[in-house]
Amino acid sequence: MRSRIGVLLLAVSVSAASSAGEWIADTQAIMGTRVHVEVYHDDAALARSAIAAVMADMRRIDASMSPYIEASELSVMNREAATHAVTVSPELFGLLQRSLEFSVVTDGAFDVTFASAGRYYDYRASIAPDAATLEATLPAIDHRHLELIEPNLVRYHHPAVYVDLGGIAKGYAVDRGIAILQAHGIVEGIVEAGGDSRIIGDRHGRPWNVGVKDPRKDGAMAVLLPLANTAVSTSGDYERYFEKDGVRYHHIIDPDTGDSARAVRSVTILGPEATMTDALSTSVFVLGVEKGIELIDEHFPGVDAIVIDGDGRMHYSANLEPLR
Ligand code: ADP
Ligand code: MG
């Protein structure tokens, strides 16, 4: 990270090269979030078709991986995999494999079967599962119930298992978007899907300033990060939540309890690809300050974490310590 920020600070002092190019952007609502793509290119028509291709791919991923779409591949898997092995696309199989890798390295903090209980929360309607529902579904939260049989079969080994890829799919879609831009010859641009972004190049001689929101002050930023050539994901307890009897229920679930994870308020992860930063922001959120930062420092060299704890204090992974 030091290098990533250092290079950036240098880049700011170098004046932007003159060129005939321009920035082209589009924003659409996809996957229940705001998708924003912005690229720099000499050929505006090419830039526009590249952006359109990214948006189309995001819609394709949503159609296949959304748990809210009955006909999605994921929904079919959720309905059938507890009774028989279900054939899935190589893409879904690959993302499930990635998910299980994160489950192993996080010791179960990241677990796509969280939704076995997590599906019974309705944040818009302020509904949390009752004690009986939690008791019945908690045993189904365990990534070891998920069997992936090469090349493309999935089997659930508990009747109440329900998979939701909300902690990793947006990051995956962002990485796909960047690959699509690169295939169009684009070398400067950003793809954002809600709290998950990835930048290639810089802002034509300047850094992208990506803000980490203040978790308790609407519209305010806790810190502004000058970034280039990186993925960045933030998980917060303020995006989707309700309060009941003074307790905040939000969308990041501790797989051990089926309840919202409440050790921290926000986690930002910087790393090479968005699939990873997305999964890790959710993971570190569940693990809390100490275990979360330890996970990053010990297992993910080249990845950085900024954690805002329950008192609003900021904590950094070892690579970022010099910035304090
Ligand atoms: P968002 O960008 O949607 O705010 P986050 O990266 O913060 O997402 O991840 C939150 C989402 O991850 C939840 O909406 C849910 O779909 C999923 N999720 C919640 N808890 C877990 C968990 N323990 N492991 C894996 N995924 C989770
Ligand atoms: Mg995440």
XYZ file of C-alpha atoms and ligand atoms in Angstrom:
352
model
C 0.000 0.000 0.000
C 2.785 2.359 0.803
C 3.840 2.071 -2.813
C 0.321 2.498 -4.077
C -0.197 5.712 -2.126
C 3.391 6.895 -2.640
C 3.182 6.556 -6.382
C -0.043 8.455 -6.240
C 1.277 11.366 -4.304
C 4.060 11.646 -6.852
C 1.592 11.425 -9.659
C -0.338 14.400 -8.303
C 2.650 16.667 -8.698
C 3.121 15.712 -12.340
C 0.826 17.788 -14.517
C -1.736 15.875 -16.525
C -0.563 14.993 -19.987
C -2.427 16.783 -22.719
C -4.357 14.548 -25.048
C -7.437 14.414 -27.178
C -9.139 11.940 -24.879
C -12.116 12.527 -22.643
C -13.931 10.975 -19.699
C -17.115 9.091 -20.483
C -19.385 7.861 -17.683
C -22.634 6.061 -17.052
C -24.557 5.166 -13.891
C -27.286 2.537 -13.652
C -29.240 0.741 -10.931
C -28.274 -2.950 -11.091
C -27.957 -5.698 -8.438
C -29.909 -3.556 -6.011
C -27.189 -0.938 -6.051
C -25.680 1.970 -7.968
C -23.314 0.853 -10.697
C -21.018 3.565 -12.002
C -18.468 3.177 -14.787
C -16.170 5.943 -15.924
C -13.367 5.631 -18.478
C -10.875 7.790 -20.306
C -10.328 7.207 -24.008
C -9.590 9.041 -27.236
C -12.468 7.302 -28.945
C -15.710 8.259 -27.215
C -17.771 5.764 -29.204
C -15.492 2.931 -28.174
C -15.638 4.102 -24.559
C -19.425 4.129 -24.662
C -19.674 0.643 -26.094
C -17.189 -0.631 -23.505
C -19.308 0.848 -20.704
C -22.475 -0.627 -22.211
C -20.794 -4.035 -22.301
C -19.907 -3.725 -18.602
C -23.497 -2.805 -17.704
C -24.854 -5.714 -19.759
C -22.502 -8.103 -18.012
C -23.610 -6.826 -14.582
C -27.229 -7.519 -15.563
C -26.235 -10.986 -16.743
C -24.517 -11.740 -13.421
C -27.521 -10.428 -11.499
C -29.861 -12.649 -13.517
C -27.756 -15.678 -12.678
C -26.739 -14.980 -9.064
C -29.546 -12.964 -7.485
C -31.450 -14.759 -4.714
C -34.374 -12.403 -5.407
C -34.865 -13.683 -8.957
C -36.780 -16.985 -8.832
C -35.339 -18.222 -12.114
C -31.719 -17.395 -11.284
C -29.250 -20.227 -11.233
C -28.603 -19.473 -7.577
C -32.308 -19.741 -6.716
C -32.592 -23.072 -8.529
C -29.569 -24.310 -6.582
C -31.098 -23.127 -3.302
C -34.355 -24.942 -4.041
C -32.819 -28.232 -5.161
C -29.289 -28.810 -3.863
C -30.427 -30.215 -0.501
C -32.240 -33.036 -2.304
C -29.862 -33.790 -5.171
C -26.610 -32.575 -6.707
C -27.334 -29.614 -8.976
C -25.375 -28.748 -12.104
C -24.303 -25.093 -12.118
C -22.398 -22.922 -14.573
C -18.602 -22.889 -14.365
C -18.922 -19.226 -13.345
C -21.160 -19.913 -10.326
C -19.094 -22.978 -9.430
C -15.922 -20.873 -9.530
C -17.390 -18.151 -7.317
C -18.597 -20.765 -4.817
C -15.060 -22.183 -4.777
C -13.656 -18.722 -4.107
C -16.223 -18.251 -1.337
C -15.181 -21.489 0.349
C -11.524 -20.437 0.190
C -12.441 -17.293 2.109
C -14.447 -19.375 4.598
C -11.385 -21.501 5.290
C -8.892 -18.660 5.679
C -11.317 -16.598 7.830
C -12.173 -19.606 9.979
C -15.824 -19.314 8.994
C -16.305 -15.557 9.425
C -17.040 -15.364 5.707
C -19.706 -17.907 4.929
C -22.192 -17.726 2.061
C -24.514 -20.066 3.998
C -25.031 -17.204 6.497
C -28.284 -16.675 4.591
C -29.756 -19.893 5.979
C -30.710 -17.628 8.903
C -29.888 -14.289 7.243
C -32.713 -14.676 4.723
C -35.222 -14.169 7.551
C -34.145 -10.573 8.145
C -36.121 -7.912 6.328
C -34.276 -4.632 6.799
C -36.892 -2.536 5.021
C -39.703 -3.942 7.140
C -37.602 -3.894 10.351
C -37.987 -7.631 10.865
C -35.468 -9.949 12.553
C -35.991 -13.726 12.777
C -37.639 -14.876 16.012
C -35.850 -17.206 18.425
C -37.465 -20.364 17.025
C -36.476 -19.505 13.453
C -32.920 -18.752 14.531
C -32.686 -21.977 16.463
C -33.918 -24.004 13.500
C -31.691 -22.338 10.912
C -28.449 -21.658 12.777
C -27.213 -25.273 12.366
C -27.502 -24.794 8.588
C -24.918 -21.983 8.624
C -21.709 -23.840 7.910
C -19.684 -23.740 4.716
C -18.885 -27.422 5.265
C -22.503 -28.246 4.366
C -21.668 -27.023 0.873
C -20.123 -29.730 -1.262
C -18.617 -28.720 -4.589
C -18.069 -31.684 -6.876
C -15.789 -30.988 -9.831
C -16.412 -29.911 -12.468
C -19.789 -28.286 -11.773
C -22.017 -30.045 -9.257
C -23.261 -28.579 -5.976
C -24.841 -30.489 -3.114
C -26.099 -29.162 0.250
C -25.729 -31.452 3.255
C -28.321 -29.812 5.475
C -31.971 -29.280 4.535
C -32.068 -25.616 5.638
C -28.964 -24.423 3.774
C -29.519 -21.255 1.749
C -26.719 -19.520 -0.122
C -26.479 -15.775 -0.781
C -23.454 -14.370 -2.605
C -24.136 -10.759 -1.518
C -20.742 -10.605 0.218
C -18.709 -11.404 -2.900
C -20.771 -11.165 -6.110
C -20.555 -7.395 -6.523
C -16.791 -7.524 -6.222
C -16.742 -10.319 -8.774
C -18.927 -8.273 -11.121
C -16.550 -5.307 -10.715
C -13.551 -7.481 -11.643
C -15.440 -8.739 -14.696
C -16.229 -5.141 -15.594
C -12.558 -4.167 -15.416
C -11.621 -7.155 -17.603
C -14.209 -6.045 -20.157
C -12.817 -2.498 -20.177
C -9.290 -3.832 -20.631
C -10.439 -6.044 -23.504
C -11.642 -2.826 -25.155
C -8.182 -1.338 -24.797
C -9.093 0.956 -21.921
C -6.246 1.617 -19.465
C -7.764 4.367 -17.299
C -11.085 3.941 -15.609
C -13.184 2.949 -12.630
C -15.968 0.421 -12.105
C -18.073 0.843 -8.965
C -20.934 -1.313 -7.688
C -22.176 0.109 -4.387
C -19.336 -0.206 -1.893
C -17.068 -2.169 -4.226
C -14.819 -0.409 -6.739
C -11.788 -1.073 -8.850
C -9.588 1.456 -10.566
C -7.217 0.855 -13.474
C -4.592 3.483 -14.131
C -5.270 6.795 -12.436
C -7.405 9.835 -13.170
C -5.225 10.821 -16.088
C -2.302 12.046 -14.016
C -4.197 12.451 -10.759
C -5.433 9.976 -8.170
C -9.039 8.999 -7.677
C -10.128 10.294 -4.298
C -12.228 7.553 -2.762
C -13.993 8.495 0.456
C -14.610 6.259 3.444
C -17.919 7.428 4.857
C -18.275 8.482 8.462
C -20.483 5.626 9.729
C -22.520 7.910 11.990
C -22.572 11.236 10.161
C -24.636 11.222 6.999
C -22.772 12.704 4.045
C -19.509 13.169 5.973
C -16.252 11.390 5.147
C -14.037 9.759 7.759
C -11.071 9.720 5.395
C -10.303 10.401 1.758
C -7.954 7.965 0.020
C -6.012 9.034 -3.070
C -5.918 5.833 -5.109
C -4.778 4.338 -8.413
C -4.547 0.786 -9.744
C -6.391 -0.848 -6.890
C -9.633 -2.387 -5.800
C -11.375 -0.965 -2.740
C -14.399 -2.246 -0.819
C -16.201 -0.872 2.192
C -18.641 -2.761 4.396
C -20.647 -0.715 6.868
C -23.422 -1.149 9.398
C -25.164 1.978 8.108
C -26.199 0.966 4.568
C -28.970 -1.504 5.287
C -30.200 -1.543 8.867
C -33.008 -0.919 11.312
C -33.057 -0.297 15.030
C -35.223 -2.092 17.550
C -35.035 -1.611 21.317
C -31.822 0.338 20.851
C -30.156 -2.515 18.947
C -28.935 -2.059 15.384
C -29.774 -4.902 13.003
C -27.814 -4.720 9.766
C -26.921 -6.904 6.816
C -23.567 -8.361 7.904
C -24.215 -11.542 9.853
C -21.944 -13.332 12.294
C -22.205 -16.992 11.173
C -21.708 -18.141 14.789
C -24.833 -16.401 16.060
C -27.041 -15.586 13.065
C -27.174 -12.063 14.507
C -25.662 -8.885 13.047
C -21.943 -8.511 13.725
C -21.532 -5.551 16.048
C -17.841 -5.277 16.891
C -17.128 -2.522 14.355
C -18.954 0.071 12.250
C -17.047 0.036 9.002
C -14.265 -1.824 7.216
C -12.434 -0.701 4.097
C -10.120 -3.089 2.263
C -7.630 -2.162 -0.463
C -6.215 -4.920 -2.647
C -5.461 -6.185 -6.131
C -8.932 -7.379 -7.096
C -12.480 -6.583 -6.045
C -13.642 -10.170 -5.525
C -11.043 -10.351 -2.780
C -11.605 -6.880 -1.272
C -15.369 -7.485 -1.226
C -15.107 -10.828 0.586
C -12.464 -9.479 2.952
C -14.390 -6.335 3.921
C -17.288 -8.535 5.012
C -14.881 -10.969 6.719
C -12.988 -8.344 8.699
C -16.298 -6.772 9.700
C -17.341 -10.067 11.283
C -13.927 -10.721 12.848
C -13.599 -7.294 14.494
C -10.538 -5.081 14.942
C -7.913 -7.443 16.323
C -8.663 -10.699 14.539
C -9.601 -8.844 11.379
C -6.371 -6.876 11.103
C -4.408 -9.974 12.058
C -6.065 -11.848 9.179
C -4.962 -9.182 6.703
C -1.436 -8.824 8.091
C -0.788 -12.561 8.227
C -2.541 -13.928 5.165
C -2.851 -11.100 2.665
C 0.398 -9.311 1.900
C -0.304 -6.363 -0.379
C -3.777 -5.921 1.070
C -4.670 -3.096 3.477
C -7.455 -2.574 5.975
C -8.990 0.502 7.591
C -11.395 -0.373 10.392
C -13.658 2.042 12.275
C -14.559 0.522 15.624
C -17.656 0.827 17.795
C -16.357 4.048 19.341
C -15.537 5.635 15.992
C -11.790 5.088 16.327
C -9.773 4.180 13.230
C -7.480 1.163 13.058
C -5.059 0.293 10.256
C -3.318 -2.840 9.021
C 0.455 -2.869 9.381
C 1.203 -1.597 5.865
C -0.838 1.537 6.542
C 0.629 2.332 9.957
C 2.998 4.977 8.511
C -0.030 6.979 7.374
C -1.408 7.455 10.857
P -22.761 -4.328 0.571
O -21.798 -3.804 -0.431
O -23.946 -5.067 0.045
O -23.061 -3.385 1.698
P -20.880 -5.974 2.027
O -19.650 -6.227 1.259
O -20.797 -5.162 3.235
O -22.030 -5.539 1.089
O -21.470 -7.377 2.378
C -22.741 -7.493 2.967
C -23.491 -8.583 2.278
O -22.751 -9.797 2.412
C -24.821 -8.838 2.900
O -25.840 -8.090 2.298
C -25.007 -10.329 2.683
O -25.559 -10.559 1.395
C -23.610 -10.870 2.705
N -23.175 -11.378 4.022
C -23.571 -10.995 5.267
N -22.912 -11.641 6.226
C -22.048 -12.484 5.588
C -21.060 -13.423 6.032
N -20.815 -13.630 7.336
N -20.366 -14.103 5.083
C -20.602 -13.907 3.755
N -21.501 -13.031 3.284
C -22.212 -12.316 4.181
Mg -17.973 -7.213 1.114
